[in-house]
PDB file of C-alpha atoms and ligand atoms in Angstrom:
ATOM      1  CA  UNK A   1     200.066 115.478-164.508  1.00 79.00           C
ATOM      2  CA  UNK A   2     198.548 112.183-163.936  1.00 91.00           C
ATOM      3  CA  UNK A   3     194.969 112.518-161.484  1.00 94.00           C
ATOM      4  CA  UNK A   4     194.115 109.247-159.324  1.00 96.00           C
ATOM      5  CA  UNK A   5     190.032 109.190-159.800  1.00 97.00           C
ATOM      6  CA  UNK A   6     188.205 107.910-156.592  1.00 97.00           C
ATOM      7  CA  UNK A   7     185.047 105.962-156.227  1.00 97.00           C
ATOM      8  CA  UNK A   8     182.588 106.519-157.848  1.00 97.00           C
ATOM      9  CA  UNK A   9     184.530 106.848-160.981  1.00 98.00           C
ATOM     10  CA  UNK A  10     183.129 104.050-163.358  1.00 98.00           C
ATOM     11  CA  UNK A  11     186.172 103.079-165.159  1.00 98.00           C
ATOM     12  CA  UNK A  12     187.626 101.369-161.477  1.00 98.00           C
ATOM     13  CA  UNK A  13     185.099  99.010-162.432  1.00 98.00           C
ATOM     14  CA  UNK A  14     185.920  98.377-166.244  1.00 98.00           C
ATOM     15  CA  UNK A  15     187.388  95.171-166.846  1.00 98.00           C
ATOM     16  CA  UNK A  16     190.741  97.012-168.807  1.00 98.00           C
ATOM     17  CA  UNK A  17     191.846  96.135-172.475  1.00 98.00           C
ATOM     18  CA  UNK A  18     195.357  94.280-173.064  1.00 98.00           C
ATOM     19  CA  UNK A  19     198.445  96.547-174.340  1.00 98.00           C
ATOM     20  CA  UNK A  20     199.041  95.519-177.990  1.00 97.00           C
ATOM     21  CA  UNK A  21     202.017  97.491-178.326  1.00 97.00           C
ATOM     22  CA  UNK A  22     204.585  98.214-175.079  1.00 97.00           C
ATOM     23  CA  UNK A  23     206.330 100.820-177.178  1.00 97.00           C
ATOM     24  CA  UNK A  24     203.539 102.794-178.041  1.00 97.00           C
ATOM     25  CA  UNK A  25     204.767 106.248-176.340  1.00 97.00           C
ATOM     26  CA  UNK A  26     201.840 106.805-174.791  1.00 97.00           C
ATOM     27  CA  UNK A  27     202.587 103.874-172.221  1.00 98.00           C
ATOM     28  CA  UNK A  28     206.179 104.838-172.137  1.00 98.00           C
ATOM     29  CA  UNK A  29     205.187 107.545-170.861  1.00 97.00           C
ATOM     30  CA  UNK A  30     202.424 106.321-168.608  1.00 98.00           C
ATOM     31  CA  UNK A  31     204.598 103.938-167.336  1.00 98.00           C
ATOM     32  CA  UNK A  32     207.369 106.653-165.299  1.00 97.00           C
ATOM     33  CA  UNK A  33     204.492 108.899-164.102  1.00 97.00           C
ATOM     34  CA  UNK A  34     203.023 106.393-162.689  1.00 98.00           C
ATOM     35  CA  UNK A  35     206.276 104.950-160.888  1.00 97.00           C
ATOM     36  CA  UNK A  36     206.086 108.819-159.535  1.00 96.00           C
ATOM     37  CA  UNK A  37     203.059 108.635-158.330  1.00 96.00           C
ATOM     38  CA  UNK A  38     203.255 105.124-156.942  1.00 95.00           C
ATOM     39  CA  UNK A  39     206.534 105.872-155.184  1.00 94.00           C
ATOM     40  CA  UNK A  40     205.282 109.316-153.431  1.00 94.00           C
ATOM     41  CA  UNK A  41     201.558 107.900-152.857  1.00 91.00           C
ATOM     42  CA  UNK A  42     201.515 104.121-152.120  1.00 91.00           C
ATOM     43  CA  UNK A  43     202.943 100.347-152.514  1.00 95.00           C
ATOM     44  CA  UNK A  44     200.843  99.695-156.304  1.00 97.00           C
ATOM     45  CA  UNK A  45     198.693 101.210-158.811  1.00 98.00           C
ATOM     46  CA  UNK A  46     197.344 100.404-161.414  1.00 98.00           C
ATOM     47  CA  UNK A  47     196.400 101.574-164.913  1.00 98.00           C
ATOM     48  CA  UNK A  48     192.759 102.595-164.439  1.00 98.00           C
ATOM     49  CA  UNK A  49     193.250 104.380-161.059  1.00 98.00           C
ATOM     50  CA  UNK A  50     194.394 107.022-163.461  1.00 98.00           C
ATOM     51  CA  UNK A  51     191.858 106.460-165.833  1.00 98.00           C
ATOM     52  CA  UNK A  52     193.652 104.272-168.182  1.00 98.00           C
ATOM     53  CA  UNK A  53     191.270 101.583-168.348  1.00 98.00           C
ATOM     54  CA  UNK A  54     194.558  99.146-169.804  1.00 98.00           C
ATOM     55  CA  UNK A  55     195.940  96.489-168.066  1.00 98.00           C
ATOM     56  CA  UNK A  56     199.062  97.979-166.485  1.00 98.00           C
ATOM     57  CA  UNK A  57     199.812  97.948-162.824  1.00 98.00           C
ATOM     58  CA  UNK A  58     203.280  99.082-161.024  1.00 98.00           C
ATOM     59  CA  UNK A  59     204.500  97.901-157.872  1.00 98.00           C
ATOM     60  CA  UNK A  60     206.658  98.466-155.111  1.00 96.00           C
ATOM     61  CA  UNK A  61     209.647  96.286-155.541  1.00 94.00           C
ATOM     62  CA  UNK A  62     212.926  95.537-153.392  1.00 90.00           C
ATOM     63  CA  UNK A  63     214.407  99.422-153.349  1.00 89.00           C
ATOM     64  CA  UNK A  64     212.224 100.296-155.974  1.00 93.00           C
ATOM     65  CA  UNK A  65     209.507  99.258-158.540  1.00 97.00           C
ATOM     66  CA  UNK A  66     208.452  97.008-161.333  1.00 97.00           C
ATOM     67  CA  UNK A  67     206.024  97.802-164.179  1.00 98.00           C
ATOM     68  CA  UNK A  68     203.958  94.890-165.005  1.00 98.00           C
ATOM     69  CA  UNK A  69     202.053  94.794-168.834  1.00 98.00           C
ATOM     70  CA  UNK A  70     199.413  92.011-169.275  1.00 98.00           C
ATOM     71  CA  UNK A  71     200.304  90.716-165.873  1.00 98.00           C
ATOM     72  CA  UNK A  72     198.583  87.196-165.552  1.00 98.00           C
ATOM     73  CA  UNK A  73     198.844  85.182-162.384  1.00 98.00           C
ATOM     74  CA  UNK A  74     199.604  81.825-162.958  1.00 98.00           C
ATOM     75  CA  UNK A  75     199.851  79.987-159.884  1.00 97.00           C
ATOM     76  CA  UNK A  76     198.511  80.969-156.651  1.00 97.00           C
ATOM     77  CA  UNK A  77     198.911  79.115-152.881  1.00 98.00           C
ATOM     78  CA  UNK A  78     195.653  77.553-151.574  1.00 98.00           C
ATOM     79  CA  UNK A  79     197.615  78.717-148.314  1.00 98.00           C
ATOM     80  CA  UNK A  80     195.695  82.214-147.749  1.00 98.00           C
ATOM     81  CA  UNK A  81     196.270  84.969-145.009  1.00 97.00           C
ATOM     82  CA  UNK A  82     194.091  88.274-144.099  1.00 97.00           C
ATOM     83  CA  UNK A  83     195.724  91.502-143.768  1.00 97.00           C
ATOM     84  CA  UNK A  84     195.178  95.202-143.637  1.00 96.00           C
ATOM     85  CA  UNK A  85     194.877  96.691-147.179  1.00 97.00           C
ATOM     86  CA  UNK A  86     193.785 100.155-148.122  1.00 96.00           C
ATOM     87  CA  UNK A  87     193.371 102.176-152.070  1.00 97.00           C
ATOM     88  CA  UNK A  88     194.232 105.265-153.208  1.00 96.00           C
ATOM     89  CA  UNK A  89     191.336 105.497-155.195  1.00 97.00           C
ATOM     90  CA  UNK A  90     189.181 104.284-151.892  1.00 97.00           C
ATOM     91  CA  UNK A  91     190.273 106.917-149.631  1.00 94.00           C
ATOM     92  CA  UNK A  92     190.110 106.873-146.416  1.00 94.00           C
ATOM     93  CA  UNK A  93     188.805 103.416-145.837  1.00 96.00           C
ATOM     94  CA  UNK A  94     190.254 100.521-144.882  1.00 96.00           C
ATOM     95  CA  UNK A  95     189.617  96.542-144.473  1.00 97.00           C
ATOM     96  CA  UNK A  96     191.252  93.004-144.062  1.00 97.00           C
ATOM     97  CA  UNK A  97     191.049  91.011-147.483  1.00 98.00           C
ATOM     98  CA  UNK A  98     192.236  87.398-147.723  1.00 98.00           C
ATOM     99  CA  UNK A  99     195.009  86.861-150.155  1.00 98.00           C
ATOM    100  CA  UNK A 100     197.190  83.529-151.394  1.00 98.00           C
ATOM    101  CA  UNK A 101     200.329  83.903-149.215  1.00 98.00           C
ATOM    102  CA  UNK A 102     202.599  83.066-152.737  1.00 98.00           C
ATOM    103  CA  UNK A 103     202.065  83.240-156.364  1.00 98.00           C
ATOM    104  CA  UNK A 104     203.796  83.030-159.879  1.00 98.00           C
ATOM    105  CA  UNK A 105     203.037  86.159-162.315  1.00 98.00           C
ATOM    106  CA  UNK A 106     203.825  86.280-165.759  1.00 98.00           C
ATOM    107  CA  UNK A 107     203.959  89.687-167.488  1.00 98.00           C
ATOM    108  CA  UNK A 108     205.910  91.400-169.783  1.00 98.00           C
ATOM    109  CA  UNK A 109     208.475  94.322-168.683  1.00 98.00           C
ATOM    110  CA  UNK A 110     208.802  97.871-169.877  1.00 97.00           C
ATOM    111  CA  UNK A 111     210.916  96.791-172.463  1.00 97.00           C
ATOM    112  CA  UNK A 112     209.058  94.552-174.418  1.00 97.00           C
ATOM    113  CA  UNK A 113     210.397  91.508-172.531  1.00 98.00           C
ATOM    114  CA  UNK A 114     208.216  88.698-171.263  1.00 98.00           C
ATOM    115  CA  UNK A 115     208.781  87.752-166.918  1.00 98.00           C
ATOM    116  CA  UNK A 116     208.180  85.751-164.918  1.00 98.00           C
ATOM    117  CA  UNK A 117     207.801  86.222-160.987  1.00 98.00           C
ATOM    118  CA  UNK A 118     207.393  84.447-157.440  1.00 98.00           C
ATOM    119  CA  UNK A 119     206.183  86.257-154.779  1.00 97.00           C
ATOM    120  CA  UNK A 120     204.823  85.789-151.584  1.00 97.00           C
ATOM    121  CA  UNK A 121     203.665  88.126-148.461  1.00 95.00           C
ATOM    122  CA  UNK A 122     203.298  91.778-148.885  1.00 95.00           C
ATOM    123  CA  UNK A 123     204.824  91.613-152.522  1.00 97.00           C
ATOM    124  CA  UNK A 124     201.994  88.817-153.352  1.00 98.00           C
ATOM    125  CA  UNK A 125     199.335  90.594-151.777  1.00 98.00           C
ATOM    126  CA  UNK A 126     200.236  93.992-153.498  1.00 98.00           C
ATOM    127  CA  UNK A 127     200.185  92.162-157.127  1.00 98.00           C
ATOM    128  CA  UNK A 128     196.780  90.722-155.985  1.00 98.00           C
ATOM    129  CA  UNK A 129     195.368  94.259-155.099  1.00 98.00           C
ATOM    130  CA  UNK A 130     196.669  95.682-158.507  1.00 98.00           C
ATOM    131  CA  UNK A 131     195.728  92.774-160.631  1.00 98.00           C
ATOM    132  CA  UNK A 132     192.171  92.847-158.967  1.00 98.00           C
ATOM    133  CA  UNK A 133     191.771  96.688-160.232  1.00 98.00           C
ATOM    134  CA  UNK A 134     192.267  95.217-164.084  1.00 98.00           C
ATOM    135  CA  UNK A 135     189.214  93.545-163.481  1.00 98.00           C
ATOM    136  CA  UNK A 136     187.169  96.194-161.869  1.00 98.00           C
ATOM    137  CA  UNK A 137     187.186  94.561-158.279  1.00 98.00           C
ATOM    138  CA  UNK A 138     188.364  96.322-155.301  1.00 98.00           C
ATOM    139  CA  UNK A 139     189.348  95.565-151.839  1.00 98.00           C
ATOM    140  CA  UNK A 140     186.320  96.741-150.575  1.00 97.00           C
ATOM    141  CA  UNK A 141     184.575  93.816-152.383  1.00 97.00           C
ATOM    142  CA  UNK A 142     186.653  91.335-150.664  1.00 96.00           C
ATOM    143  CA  UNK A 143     187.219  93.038-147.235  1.00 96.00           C
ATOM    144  CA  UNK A 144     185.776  92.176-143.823  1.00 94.00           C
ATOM    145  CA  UNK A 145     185.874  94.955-141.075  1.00 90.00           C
ATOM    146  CA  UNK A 146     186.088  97.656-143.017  1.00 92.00           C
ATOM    147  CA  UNK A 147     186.746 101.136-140.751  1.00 93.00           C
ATOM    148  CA  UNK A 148     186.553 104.593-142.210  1.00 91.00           C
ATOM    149  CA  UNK A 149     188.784 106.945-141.601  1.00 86.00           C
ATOM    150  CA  UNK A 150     188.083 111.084-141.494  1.00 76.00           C
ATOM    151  CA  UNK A 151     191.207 112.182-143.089  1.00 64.00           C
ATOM    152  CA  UNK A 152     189.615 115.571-141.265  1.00 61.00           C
ATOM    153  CA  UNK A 153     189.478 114.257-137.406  1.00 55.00           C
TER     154      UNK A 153
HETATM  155 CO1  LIG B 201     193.932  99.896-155.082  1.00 79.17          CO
END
């Protein structure tokens, strides 16, 4: 069973290593507990929020998800917008980040196969988030009024 680590955790700031080889079974597995997890838990997650520092992030897509290897934006709108954005591995807190509204990934797919995706709005901002966590940055690094919420209250 897969554990999402939390801040402090020093691998969320590791800049993660490329996949060599999408067949390797350790990321085929990876790759459906993670959908699990993402599915029950959240909109994204990446690779290192379960202490794979590799550069792997899955996302809430349409009815269901997408698993992104190597994911590498290639094109984002100068056209920004702030919204609300939260992490698993930052719990309880929360903050407004500015994000490009649109943007073109490139990445290849479970299979091997190399994609290509627009996106804009929540789906762009969610492949930001995730994408940012391959490079050890999180929201908080990026986010103005950040509130804290006591999960206990
Ligand atoms: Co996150």
């Amino acid at each position: 069973m897969l554990k999402i680590i939390t801040i402090p955790n020093p691998i969320l700031r590791q800049k993660a290593k490329k996949i060599a080889d999408v067949m390797d079974p350790k990321i085929q597995k990876l790759i459906p507990q993670m959908t699990e997890i993402m599915l029950k838990e959240g909109v994204g997650l990446a690779a290192p929020q379960v202490g794979e520092s590799i550069r792997l992030i899955i996302v809430k897509y349409k009815d269901g998800s997408v698993a992104m290897i190597n994911p590498r934006i290639l094109k984002k709108s100068i056209l920004k917008e702030w919204g609300e954005e939260g992490c698993l591995s930052v719990p309880g807190k929360y903050g407004e980040v500015k994000r490009s509204k649109k943007l073109t990934i490139r990445y290849t797919d479970e299979k091997g196969k190399a994609k290509t995706l627009n996106a804009q709005g929540m789906l762009a901002r969610i492949i930001q988030h995730e994408t940012d966590h391959l490079d050890g940055v999180l929201f908080i690094d990026k986010a103005r009024k950040i509130v804290e919420l006591n999960p206990n209250e």
